[in-house]
Amino acid sequence: MVSDYVGYLEKGQIPPKNISLVHSQVSLNIEGSKYTIDMVRRGPGSYRLRMNESKIEAEIHTLRDGGLLMQLDGKSHVIYAEEEAAGTRLLIDGRTCLLQNDHDPSKLVAETPCKLLWFLVSDGSHVDADTPYAEVEVMKMCMPLLSPASGVIQFNMSEGQAMQAGELIARLDLDDTSAVRKAEPFHGSFPVLGPPTAISGKVHQRCAASLNAAQMILAGYEHNIDEVVQNLLSCLDNPELPFLQWQECLSVLATRLPKDLRYELESKYKEYEGISSLQNVDFPAKILRSVLEAHLNSCPDKEKGAQERLVEPLMSLAKSYEGGRESHAGVIVQALFEGYLSVEELFSDNIQADVIERLRLQYKKDLLKVVDIVLSHQGVRSKNKLILRLMEQLVYPNPAAYRDKLIRFSALNHTNYSELALKASQLLEQTKLSELRSNSARSLSELEMFTEEGENMDTPKRKSAINERMEDLVSAPLAVEDALVGLFDHSDHTLQRRVVETYVRRLYQPYLVKGSVRMQWHRSGLIASWEFLEEHIERMNVSEDHMMDKTMAEKHGERKWGAMLIIKSLHLLPTVISAALRETTNNFNDAMTNVSVHPATHGNMMHIALVGINNQMSYLQDSGDEDQAQERIDKLAKILREKEVSSSLRNAGVGVISCIIQRDEGRGPMRHSFHWSAEKLFYEEAPLLRHLEPPLSIYLELGKLKGYENIQYTPSRDRQWHLYTVVDKPVPIQRMFLRTLVRQSTTNEGFTGYQGLDMGTAQSQWALSFTSRSILRSLMTAMEELELHMHNATVKSDHAHMYLYILREQQIDDLVPFSKRIDIDAGQEEAAVETILKEMAHEIHASIGVKMHRLGVCEWEVKLWMSSVGQANGTWRVVVTNVTGHTCIVHIYRELEDTGKQKAVYHSTSAQGPLHGVPVNAQYQPLGVLDRKRLLARKGNTTYCYDFPLAFEAALEKSWASHCSGSTKSKGKVLLKVMEFIFADQKGTWGTPLVSVERQPGLNDVGMVAWRMEMSTPEFPCGRTILVVANDVTFKNGSFGPREDAFFQAVTDLACTKKLPLIYLAANSGARIGVAEEVKSCFKVGWSEESSPERGFQYIYITPEDHARIGSSVIAHELKLSSAETRWVLDTIVGKEDGLGVENLTGSGAIAGAYSRAYMETFTLTYVTGRTVGIGAYLSRLGIRCIQKLDQPIILTGFSALNKLLGREVYSSHMQLGGPKIMATNGVVHLTVYDDLEGISAILKWLSFVPPYSGGPLPIVTPLDPPERPVEYLPENTCDPRAAICGALDSSGKWLGGIFDRDTFVETLEGWARTVVTGRAKLGGIPVGIVAVETQTMMQVIPADPGQLDSHERVVPQAGQVWFPDSATKTAQALMDFNREELPLFILANWRGFSGGQRDLFEGILQAGSTIVENLRTYKQPVFVYIPMTGELRGGAWVVVDSKINSDHIEMYAERTAKGNVLEPEGMIEIKFRTKEQVECMGRLDQQLINLKEKLLEARSTGAYMIAETLQQQIKAREKQLLPVYTQIATKFAELHDTSFRMAAKGVIRLVIDWTNSRSFFCKRLHRRVVEGTLIKTVRETSGDQLSYRYAMDMIKKWFLNSKNVGGREEDAWMDDKAFFTWINDPGNYAEHLQELRLQKVLLQLSKIGDSTSDLRALPQGLAALLSKVEPSTREQLIHELRQVLN
């Protein structure tokens, strides 16, 4: 298993998901029996084998000589194996045994998944060995199947059937039966055997064994978890464990320890050892540690390190037991947790295949490490179970000790970890609750006061301090109410009183009557009472003046009372209730003596708190067990139903009773509300309000949820948010409503210190207002809750709604940031507050909208009360709809009283919102069509098509903001006007024209929508128009049917006609497929034999009745049976619906052609926002320019269909086939983006380089980067293309500018053919296309195809400055794109040539190079070829970019240091300055050689041959010595032929341009050529395209030189840009010449008419038609002039 897995990784493939590294099955044939054994790995070399319900355990170790040592039942066996023809022969302890190969030729089975086409022989006939008996289809290929032996064949399958691997096709009755070796399955079981190795019963050995088993579980192996945990816990709890561990450790080290140390340790240890059996003696860890430390301190420095290493095991054991057995258990559990997290954190939040790919690259040298990690991850279910058990047993009693690990567990994000993350979060919350409880107690106790302020603090001061502390707790955004309930039974009565008062103040915060809380001790418990207002007096929408007129009586009329009883036992309840009612009503009536109170109202509240851990109620744990909760409710309800209790409560006007049950340390209290039921006449529990205090439930507007059944409640961990999960009907959609009260802490320290808010966000929050901060903090908490439940199916929601109610009154200053204080004019308050609230909502959305969208939060609403702002006083509501995460719609409402309905309603102040006039407490409606469609699109990870216009608007705002760098130039300007296109008639099909309409989104009846967008962009502030067409992925999956195709073609044709840019937003599932449902529901089958359908069928038919009904959908013939039954046998199914089959393909063909044509005629761009399939993928390529979202694939066939075809799990996702890893590296995708806003921004950025329509003016802007700036980036050895283009930062962080404008370069096709860099930038504000050359060696990675088992990943190095087939194709592609976009072109040419190896020629380097030439030849805009600093251009590379290819448009330049020639100098001297010539050169230049040669001649002439020989050798030695230097000289000599000055001298380049001045030179030159080009275009159009480019150019030059501006020096004058621009900017200078050209054009056209008599006859009619079209005033003038000519 492991070697298979490693094999995949070595090839660069991702192994299939279904390979298990733990489980496998083997079949063994031994002496006619077949043993099938399931094998499970329990560790490296440890196995559990199962057979027929019996099991044994074995351990296996590999021996040096290739044998295996097996331990079984406590004994050892040695095994050797040898392969033979008949099978595998085993030698076990010297005895042999043969594992036979399985061979049964009588069964003919399918080897791979395939389709049986037909049999080639008849059933029951005889076939010979190796003859074909059937044909099958595998992966669209037909293959014969051969018979393995001879015999009579019997078919088991019918023709046309699809088969899986291993299925039986036919049987053979063999001629020779001896060929079969049949093995019968073995049904017996293993003998009963003990464990492989003996296990000691001692505690420390059992502990080590169970700890090892736990580590094996975490490594992915299989063990019995319950057993392991039980053993581990019992061992860790055993007091003997440390003593035995110490003894074992000491015995190992005894001989190596210094004598005195050993003696001391033993004596200290002996003191305790004897009494350890008494069970209660702690291990003397501290004493032993101090002995060890004393020894280490006394060691000389030299030996210290060695001694430390020696005693390390003893030291770590002593340290782990310092805090007792618990601390040792903690150390072990922490280590196990770390083992789990180290693996699973890698997989959290990531796709498994990506993680394995990353690990493969990380551990290339050691792939077994990857196998270990994957093996561990495969056992994630068992691991989770183990960790959960450890959490319950060891972490639950003391979670604070494990805080760091728990935080990491709660951050795990994947379905696998949902239960674990939830458990960890709950334990974390438990630590927070205990902390909060002790902090609250400390805060309210007086002890702290004295220590802080000194003993003699006077009482009023102390009172106000305590009051402040209470207020702090009341407004803290934490689970204060739960912490306070835990202190209800505190032994300190003063503290208890304060706790209760704080609790009451928190519940009734805005409505409590100040100073009305009273406490009273009763023998059974504490009774508290208070008064509150049912509706906050000032909260009605009236101004301050009216308030004063209200009499005191009216104000008091709304007063109610509340009471709280704190009791320890339920049977005391009736007596305490009557005492409380007596007390409370007396107090209340005393206070209200002067007011007539109507007792009929029942708004009074009673709270009953049951405290004390010993009360029997708290034992009914609320573990989610409904029965126990019910039992508790029944007990309470029973008491409240007793006649006396219920009637006395009722008479006292108590409408609601709340019961609070206190629980132990770790858990929050439970709450139940009982409401008086008028029908049943008793108090009954309200399940919706369970877990909530009644006053709070009113603020949370839970009544709005009453329309739903089965509401499921989940509290947030800090109890501040209440999550209600419901299911929407009729289409079941899980929705969640989250409600909270926003508490705003008055002081910034105090309790918010315990918030644990991320400080990173806290910093940026100071830019926000006080209100924004509190809303944002609250929303962040809610999102953490949603993240936690993201993988929990019962709570996870598709659509969430958040409601926040801010309790404190907000002042105008709270709404604006501290830095932005504002003054509001009287009378303008309402409008001002509305604007501020709107801005605030947008601001909050900007910081968390994306995360909200990911978590499915589609709407949030804030209710707040404004005071002291005149007209704007009262309740406001902000409703924000989160559309795409980046865009939102904000509506601001006031709450007004609707006099007719006597209800508060939403009231829009300015623009009417969708909720205008709706009652505030109206129930929530099921999701509308639009929301459902948005949800559907979000599930496909894309944006709903009708939300894209909003995204365009957001992206436009972003581009204006960056253009004006902060200043809001776009304010007040309409950035985007959108008109939707629809078919002109209802039935719209091919050829139907489009009309533009304004209508609500989501009304489309075609799966394709389109808009005409008029946008104001920084390049075209007055507006430019584009056409956008998008798939509607919510309409039949975004598939292409005939109507979609017709619509797409109509939009494409419109774009071509109007020459407007066309943007296609792709998210589809390819061509539509369908069947005729009307036939499917009623067809019948004509069986071969009616009685046995398995024999196959002959035809499909329908009955005469059905034929009469659906005859038009089919082509059928009548068949009369002998039984007189008539059947219509189906020959063809046509179907009544259009769009079931081939008609979709012909439509796809039509739009493919149309979109391809659009690329040639106008600007096309495809943005893949969702999965795009089949024809969708082809359109992405046919439009050429393509942007892909990183998580969306471009594919032809789905991965599961391919797997089916290949017959195995080869591909695991669509992304593997067509994700960015493939498409961005093969040249299909130009840019990749993270999300839709980035995608739309990239589209707008691309459009900013493109004319507004085909043939229009270039989008030129004033550059922010000065054109005169020198180029500061200086290449040293090689020229970095990106730094040369857009600049770079140097080592000190200073920016060094490149040639083009700063921050304007957008690189495209970055991942493909990386030896060439292509993209768009601006130069002096003018957009240009750029091709530059990478000088570094790049690695091309060719991925392994999992579909081919033998394919490997290949890494091919590609040298810089060389054209390869892929980079030459990329260059040609970029040239074609730039030409179509009408961009001037810059080529920073730095190539040494083309790569001409065999593979390169085979892969088409010649074709690609030729395409470059062709695309340059047809280039219509200015082209600048510049050889940069340190650059070179040689051989074929020069040829394909030479200016003579297109001398009208291409200009060549070179930098001073640039080089160019046919060959490189080294190659040149091999041919033109060879060694022989270098030697001759030496002979000419080296004085020593000249002298030696003269002596040689002399010696020869005198005949001194011995001397001549010696001289000859000296000459050779000298030449050899000088040769390297002369090779350098020759190279330098050749190099001097390559300089830029020689190029200029030969006229092959126009000028030599210095690198630093290149920017300013090219800015001017580009501007000049763009202006010239515009006039040339006008001249050629005027002349009816009769003139060539060169001729038009000469003509303009002549006009310019003949004009009065110019003196003598002709060439200088023509090069004078200033004079030229002055001349050209005044059209009067050449208007006459243009008129002349028009005259010649008309003359030419008329003379052509004159050449043909038939054309001449048509002239009068033609003239008449022309005159009728012209407007009257011009017509009169024309006729008058014609008359003059005729006369």
JSON list of C-alpha atoms in Angstrom, two decimals, residues 1079 1083-1084 1099-1108 1111 1114-1121 1125-1131:
[
{"chain": "A", "resi": 1079, "resn": "VAL", "atom": "CA", "xyz": [-42.62, 10.02, -23.54]},
{"chain": "A", "resi": 1083, "resn": "PHE", "atom": "CA", "xyz": [-43.33, 4.24, -22.74]},
{"chain": "A", "resi": 1084, "resn": "LYS", "atom": "CA", "xyz": [-43.45, 0.46, -22.41]},
{"chain": "A", "resi": 1099, "resn": "TYR", "atom": "CA", "xyz": [-38.10, -2.60, -28.79]},
{"chain": "A", "resi": 1100, "resn": "ILE", "atom": "CA", "xyz": [-39.73, 0.28, -26.90]},
{"chain": "A", "resi": 1101, "resn": "TYR", "atom": "CA", "xyz": [-43.35, 1.15, -27.69]},
{"chain": "A", "resi": 1102, "resn": "ILE", "atom": "CA", "xyz": [-46.34, 3.25, -26.62]},
{"chain": "A", "resi": 1103, "resn": "THR", "atom": "CA", "xyz": [-50.02, 2.35, -26.52]},
{"chain": "A", "resi": 1104, "resn": "PRO", "atom": "CA", "xyz": [-52.52, 3.67, -29.13]},
{"chain": "A", "resi": 1105, "resn": "GLU", "atom": "CA", "xyz": [-54.07, 5.94, -26.43]},
{"chain": "A", "resi": 1106, "resn": "ASP", "atom": "CA", "xyz": [-50.68, 7.50, -25.66]},
{"chain": "A", "resi": 1107, "resn": "HIS", "atom": "CA", "xyz": [-49.93, 7.74, -29.37]},
{"chain": "A", "resi": 1108, "resn": "ALA", "atom": "CA", "xyz": [-53.10, 9.74, -29.90]},
{"chain": "A", "resi": 1111, "resn": "GLY", "atom": "CA", "xyz": [-47.98, 11.35, -31.40]},
{"chain": "A", "resi": 1114, "resn": "VAL", "atom": "CA", "xyz": [-42.42, 10.68, -31.73]},
{"chain": "A", "resi": 1115, "resn": "ILE", "atom": "CA", "xyz": [-41.94, 8.91, -35.05]},
{"chain": "A", "resi": 1116, "resn": "ALA", "atom": "CA", "xyz": [-43.33, 5.38, -34.68]},
{"chain": "A", "resi": 1117, "resn": "HIS", "atom": "CA", "xyz": [-44.71, 2.48, -36.73]},
{"chain": "A", "resi": 1118, "resn": "GLU", "atom": "CA", "xyz": [-47.73, 0.38, -35.92]},
{"chain": "A", "resi": 1119, "resn": "LEU", "atom": "CA", "xyz": [-47.31, -3.24, -34.89]},
{"chain": "A", "resi": 1120, "resn": "LYS", "atom": "CA", "xyz": [-50.28, -5.60, -34.58]},
{"chain": "A", "resi": 1121, "resn": "LEU", "atom": "CA", "xyz": [-49.71, -8.61, -32.34]},
{"chain": "A", "resi": 1125, "resn": "GLU", "atom": "CA", "xyz": [-53.08, -5.85, -29.36]},
{"chain": "A", "resi": 1126, "resn": "THR", "atom": "CA", "xyz": [-51.78, -2.79, -31.27]},
{"chain": "A", "resi": 1127, "resn": "ARG", "atom": "CA", "xyz": [-48.43, -1.24, -30.34]},
{"chain": "A", "resi": 1128, "resn": "TRP", "atom": "CA", "xyz": [-46.72, 1.86, -31.71]},
{"chain": "A", "resi": 1129, "resn": "VAL", "atom": "CA", "xyz": [-43.04, 0.93, -31.84]},
{"chain": "A", "resi": 1130, "resn": "LEU", "atom": "CA", "xyz": [-40.80, 3.98, -31.36]},
{"chain": "A", "resi": 1131, "resn": "ASP", "atom": "CA", "xyz": [-38.31, 4.67, -34.15]}
]
